[in-house]
XYZ file of N, CA and C in Angstrom:
414
model
N 119.240 107.349 129.201
C 119.285 106.370 128.140
C 119.082 107.062 126.787
N 117.978 107.782 126.620
C 117.718 108.498 125.375
C 118.174 109.942 125.510
N 118.575 110.532 124.397
C 118.965 111.939 124.381
C 117.831 112.810 123.863
N 116.955 112.226 123.032
C 115.834 112.975 122.465
C 114.717 112.004 122.118
N 113.486 112.420 122.377
C 112.306 111.638 122.015
C 111.368 112.576 121.268
N 110.888 112.122 120.106
C 109.999 112.957 119.300
C 108.817 112.147 118.794
N 107.674 112.811 118.711
C 106.473 112.250 118.106
C 106.134 113.156 116.931
N 106.032 112.544 115.755
C 105.800 113.286 114.521
C 104.470 112.839 113.922
N 103.641 113.792 113.539
C 102.336 113.484 112.944
C 102.514 112.846 111.574
N 101.438 112.229 111.067
C 101.538 111.575 109.768
C 101.808 112.575 108.649
N 101.515 113.860 108.879
C 101.811 114.906 107.898
C 103.221 115.483 108.074
N 104.018 114.876 108.937
C 105.429 115.210 109.181
C 105.653 116.544 109.882
N 104.785 116.916 110.786
C 105.063 118.047 111.662
C 105.144 117.528 113.097
N 105.985 118.148 113.935
C 106.195 117.613 115.288
C 104.993 117.854 116.201
N 104.601 116.792 116.886
C 103.577 116.893 117.916
C 104.208 117.052 119.291
N 105.414 116.502 119.447
C 106.091 116.526 120.743
C 107.576 116.254 120.515
N 108.426 117.087 121.091
C 109.874 116.838 121.080
C 110.412 117.205 122.452
N 111.144 116.281 123.045
C 111.776 116.524 124.341
C 113.216 116.050 124.246
N 114.142 116.880 124.712
C 115.559 116.545 124.672
C 116.158 116.640 126.064
N 117.338 116.049 126.198
C 118.079 116.245 127.436
C 118.539 117.699 127.461
N 118.672 118.283 128.640
C 119.149 119.673 128.688
C 120.584 119.760 128.153
N 120.760 120.562 127.127
C 122.063 120.724 126.512
C 122.160 122.120 125.906
N 123.364 122.504 125.551
C 123.555 123.819 124.952
C 123.004 123.883 123.536
N 122.968 122.747 122.843
C 122.610 122.741 121.437
C 121.398 121.841 121.177
N 120.242 122.220 121.721
C 119.031 121.427 121.524
C 118.556 121.481 120.083
N 118.906 122.530 119.367
C 118.514 122.655 117.967
C 119.093 121.529 117.114
N 120.248 121.007 117.533
C 120.881 119.880 116.827
C 119.954 118.660 116.825
N 119.269 118.423 117.945
C 118.341 117.293 118.026
C 117.125 117.512 117.127
N 116.639 118.744 117.068
C 115.504 119.049 116.194
C 115.883 118.772 114.744
N 117.081 119.158 114.363
C 117.565 118.907 113.008
C 117.727 117.410 112.753
N 118.266 116.690 113.720
C 118.459 115.244 113.587
C 117.125 114.529 113.397
N 116.124 114.917 114.186
C 114.796 114.313 114.064
C 114.197 114.635 112.699
N 114.335 115.877 112.269
C 113.779 116.286 110.976
C 114.420 115.519 109.819
N 115.734 115.351 109.863
C 116.404 114.638 108.776
C 116.099 113.142 108.796
N 115.733 112.607 109.950
C 115.414 111.182 110.025
C 114.098 110.851 109.332
N 113.254 111.844 109.108
C 111.953 111.584 108.482
C 112.089 111.056 107.058
N 113.133 111.476 106.346
C 113.360 110.956 104.996
C 113.643 109.454 105.029
N 114.441 109.033 105.999
C 114.774 107.611 106.130
C 113.531 106.821 106.526
N 112.710 107.392 107.412
C 111.468 106.734 107.820
C 110.569 106.529 106.613
N 110.417 107.548 105.789
C 109.563 107.437 104.593
C 110.092 106.379 103.626
N 111.415 106.302 103.462
C 112.006 105.280 102.601
C 111.688 103.885 103.113
N 111.840 103.679 104.427
C 111.590 102.352 105.001
C 110.117 101.987 104.903
N 109.234 102.948 105.102
C 107.795 102.670 105.010
C 107.419 102.306 103.580
N 107.924 103.052 102.624
C 107.548 102.807 101.230
C 108.133 101.495 100.711
N 109.308 101.100 101.182
C 109.885 99.842 100.721
C 109.118 98.638 101.259
N 108.563 98.756 102.451
C 107.776 97.662 103.024
C 106.407 97.608 102.376
N 105.844 98.774 102.035
C 104.492 98.831 101.495
C 104.351 98.272 100.097
N 105.452 97.954 99.399
C 105.371 97.459 98.028
C 104.769 96.064 97.960
N 105.022 95.250 98.968
C 104.460 93.910 98.998
C 103.275 93.910 99.960
N 102.080 93.843 99.447
C 100.870 93.957 100.270
C 100.693 92.766 101.207
N 101.332 91.645 100.904
C 101.180 90.466 101.752
C 102.026 90.542 103.019
N 103.010 91.430 103.032
C 103.858 91.570 104.214
C 103.094 92.267 105.338
N 103.241 91.735 106.538
C 102.720 92.440 107.696
C 103.735 93.523 108.050
N 103.248 94.718 108.182
C 104.153 95.831 108.429
C 104.664 95.790 109.861
N 105.966 95.821 109.994
C 106.619 95.881 111.300
C 106.603 97.328 111.762
N 106.123 97.560 112.974
C 106.052 98.922 113.490
C 107.443 99.475 113.811
N 108.292 98.614 114.328
C 109.644 99.037 114.701
C 110.513 99.076 113.448
N 111.088 100.234 113.158
C 111.902 100.390 111.953
C 113.383 100.132 112.209
N 113.786 100.107 113.462
C 115.188 99.850 113.791
C 116.043 101.087 113.663
N 117.330 100.855 113.495
C 118.293 101.953 113.373
C 118.057 102.660 112.048
N 117.751 103.943 112.122
C 117.555 104.728 110.908
C 118.894 105.154 110.341
N 119.730 105.744 111.191
C 121.090 106.077 110.785
C 121.899 106.479 112.010
N 123.197 106.208 111.970
C 124.070 106.670 113.059
C 124.753 107.980 112.660
N 125.007 108.818 113.640
C 125.847 109.998 113.435
C 127.106 109.795 114.263
N 127.953 110.793 114.303
C 129.190 110.652 115.088
C 128.901 110.502 116.568
N 127.884 111.237 117.057
C 127.600 111.256 118.488
C 126.374 110.453 118.897
N 125.462 110.215 117.950
C 124.171 109.624 118.303
C 123.747 108.557 117.292
N 122.795 107.723 117.751
C 122.137 106.758 116.875
C 120.650 107.097 116.892
N 120.036 107.069 115.715
C 118.640 107.463 115.571
C 117.814 106.226 115.232
N 116.777 105.968 116.039
C 115.895 104.822 115.856
C 114.487 105.305 115.537
N 113.734 104.497 114.792
C 112.395 104.897 114.391
C 111.342 103.835 114.626
N 110.116 104.298 114.708
C 108.942 103.453 114.955
C 107.748 104.165 114.319
N 106.871 103.423 113.657
C 105.701 104.018 113.021
C 104.462 103.257 113.475
N 103.437 103.993 113.895
C 102.189 103.358 114.306
C 101.369 102.999 113.073
N 100.288 102.283 113.280
C 99.401 101.919 112.170
C 98.723 103.144 111.566
N 98.633 104.231 112.329
C 98.024 105.465 111.832
C 99.074 106.416 111.259
N 100.278 105.917 111.025
C 101.394 106.651 110.404
C 101.986 107.753 111.281
N 101.722 107.723 112.583
C 102.396 108.621 113.511
C 103.770 108.038 113.767
N 104.793 108.883 113.715
C 106.170 108.414 113.812
C 106.759 108.764 115.170
N 107.483 107.813 115.740
C 108.247 108.039 116.966
C 109.720 107.956 116.603
N 110.503 108.890 117.086
C 111.941 108.896 116.849
C 112.626 109.016 118.206
N 113.582 108.126 118.440
C 114.384 108.186 119.664
C 115.842 108.303 119.255
N 116.511 109.306 119.812
C 117.934 109.526 119.564
C 118.683 109.090 120.816
N 119.676 108.208 120.625
C 120.432 107.628 121.734
C 121.903 107.978 121.564
N 122.587 108.190 122.660
C 124.015 108.493 122.628
C 124.788 107.298 122.076
N 125.681 107.530 121.124
C 126.454 106.438 120.491
C 127.425 105.776 121.445
N 127.854 106.483 122.466
C 128.823 105.910 123.395
C 128.190 104.879 124.318
N 126.870 104.817 124.349
C 126.179 103.847 125.192
C 126.111 102.505 124.457
N 127.216 101.774 124.481
C 127.317 100.510 123.741
C 126.493 99.395 124.372
N 126.130 99.552 125.640
C 125.405 98.491 126.324
C 123.934 98.426 125.906
N 123.449 99.442 125.208
C 122.058 99.490 124.792
C 121.813 98.503 123.657
N 120.900 97.591 123.870
C 120.613 96.552 122.882
C 119.341 96.897 122.120
N 119.180 96.246 120.981
C 118.001 96.443 120.147
C 116.733 96.109 120.919
N 116.800 95.101 121.760
C 115.660 94.694 122.569
C 115.223 95.819 123.514
N 116.180 96.531 124.096
C 115.864 97.635 125.003
C 115.256 98.815 124.256
N 115.715 99.045 123.033
C 115.143 100.108 122.215
C 113.689 99.776 121.879
N 113.418 98.516 121.533
C 112.039 98.092 121.247
C 111.144 98.321 122.472
N 111.663 98.007 123.652
C 110.902 98.199 124.888
C 110.588 99.670 125.101
N 111.556 100.533 124.807
C 111.320 101.979 124.943
C 110.202 102.433 124.003
N 110.216 101.938 122.767
C 109.176 102.311 121.817
C 107.811 101.784 122.240
N 107.760 100.584 122.812
C 106.482 100.047 123.267
C 105.917 100.879 124.413
N 106.790 101.306 125.340
C 106.344 102.180 126.429
C 105.835 103.507 125.883
N 106.554 104.046 124.914
C 106.164 105.311 124.306
C 104.832 105.167 123.567
N 104.662 104.069 122.846
C 103.423 103.838 122.119
C 102.254 103.672 123.086
N 102.458 102.933 124.168
C 101.400 102.759 125.158
C 101.010 104.084 125.795
N 102.011 104.923 126.104
C 101.726 106.239 126.674
C 100.975 107.116 125.671
N 101.324 106.988 124.401
C 100.651 107.752 123.347
C 99.192 107.322 123.227
N 98.943 106.024 123.263
C 97.571 105.510 123.172
C 96.772 105.966 124.384
N 97.361 105.913 125.576
C 96.670 106.388 126.776
C 96.315 107.868 126.643
N 97.239 108.657 126.086
C 96.997 110.081 125.897
C 95.890 110.315 124.870
N 95.840 109.476 123.820
C 94.783 109.610 122.805
C 93.398 109.298 123.365
N 93.346 108.492 124.408
C 92.055 108.133 125.010
C 91.439 109.284 125.798
N 92.191 110.326 126.033
C 91.667 111.503 126.714
C 90.644 112.174 125.796
N 89.403 112.322 126.239
C 88.389 112.906 125.356
C 88.631 114.388 125.043
N 89.513 115.052 125.781
C 89.778 116.462 125.541
C 90.941 116.693 124.580
N 91.620 115.620 124.185
C 92.713 115.757 123.221
C 92.169 115.616 121.812
N 92.533 116.560 120.958
C 92.151 116.487 119.546
C 93.342 115.971 118.757
N 93.210 114.845 118.063
C 94.335 114.306 117.287
C 94.880 115.346 116.310
N 96.206 115.428 116.274
C 96.874 116.383 115.403
C 97.355 117.622 116.131
N 96.908 117.821 117.378
C 97.376 118.955 118.173
C 98.662 118.571 118.899
N 99.404 119.587 119.355
C 100.607 119.329 120.143
C 100.238 118.561 121.406
N 101.109 117.684 121.820
C 100.867 116.854 122.994
C 101.292 117.630 124.237
N 100.347 117.835 125.145
C 100.628 118.563 126.378
C 100.318 117.735 127.621
N 100.098 116.453 127.454
C 99.733 115.568 128.557
C 100.898 115.398 129.531
N 100.617 115.594 130.818
C 101.661 115.403 131.842
C 102.052 113.944 131.959
N 101.080 113.060 131.855
C 101.372 111.627 131.942
C 102.306 111.175 130.830
N 102.038 111.637 129.611
C 102.900 111.301 128.486
C 104.293 111.888 128.696
N 104.354 113.131 129.136
C 105.649 113.772 129.351
C 106.443 113.078 130.452
N 105.760 112.578 131.483
C 106.461 111.852 132.552
C 107.092 110.564 132.040
N 106.416 109.863 131.125
C 106.984 108.648 130.534
C 108.230 109.006 129.734
N 108.153 110.091 128.960
C 109.304 110.531 128.161
C 110.449 110.967 129.064
N 110.159 111.709 130.115
C 111.211 112.149 131.034
C 111.892 110.961 131.703
N 111.143 109.903 131.990
C 111.737 108.694 132.566
C 112.706 108.061 131.575
N 112.379 108.106 130.278
C 113.293 107.564 129.261
C 114.554 108.406 129.146
N 114.421 109.709 129.298
C 115.579 110.587 129.169
C 116.487 110.513 130.401
N 115.937 110.125 131.557
C 116.719 110.132 132.791
C 117.194 108.759 133.225
N 117.101 107.746 132.396
C 117.459 106.386 132.782
C 118.955 106.115 132.710
N 119.787 107.113 132.670
C 121.231 106.894 132.567
C 121.803 106.203 133.726
């Protein structure tokens, strides 16, 4: 279902990036990095009105020729980015939201580990298994 899943710290450095096995994995790293500008724009445009409740799901950040990039931001400003193949037309917005909720729940479970220090790279097997399930749902 997903081609790439990334977790980005609030300071915009990657905590976790996993891609489908491909010859050009660097392309996904670049795609995730360039999506951060769009995420910042969407966050800042919502933050102007203090009465608005901030929506965690940012929706489609931008489409490329081969992929669509979706974003999600937690209340602590940790960003989740999921890159999906553009040819998968059957994928609905509702399914993307479900993927982000699963990812967020796995992230929260991983944060509850007393041996994890926030801001370090994510090495949790449980978290990685959730991400691998998202990448293999084709």
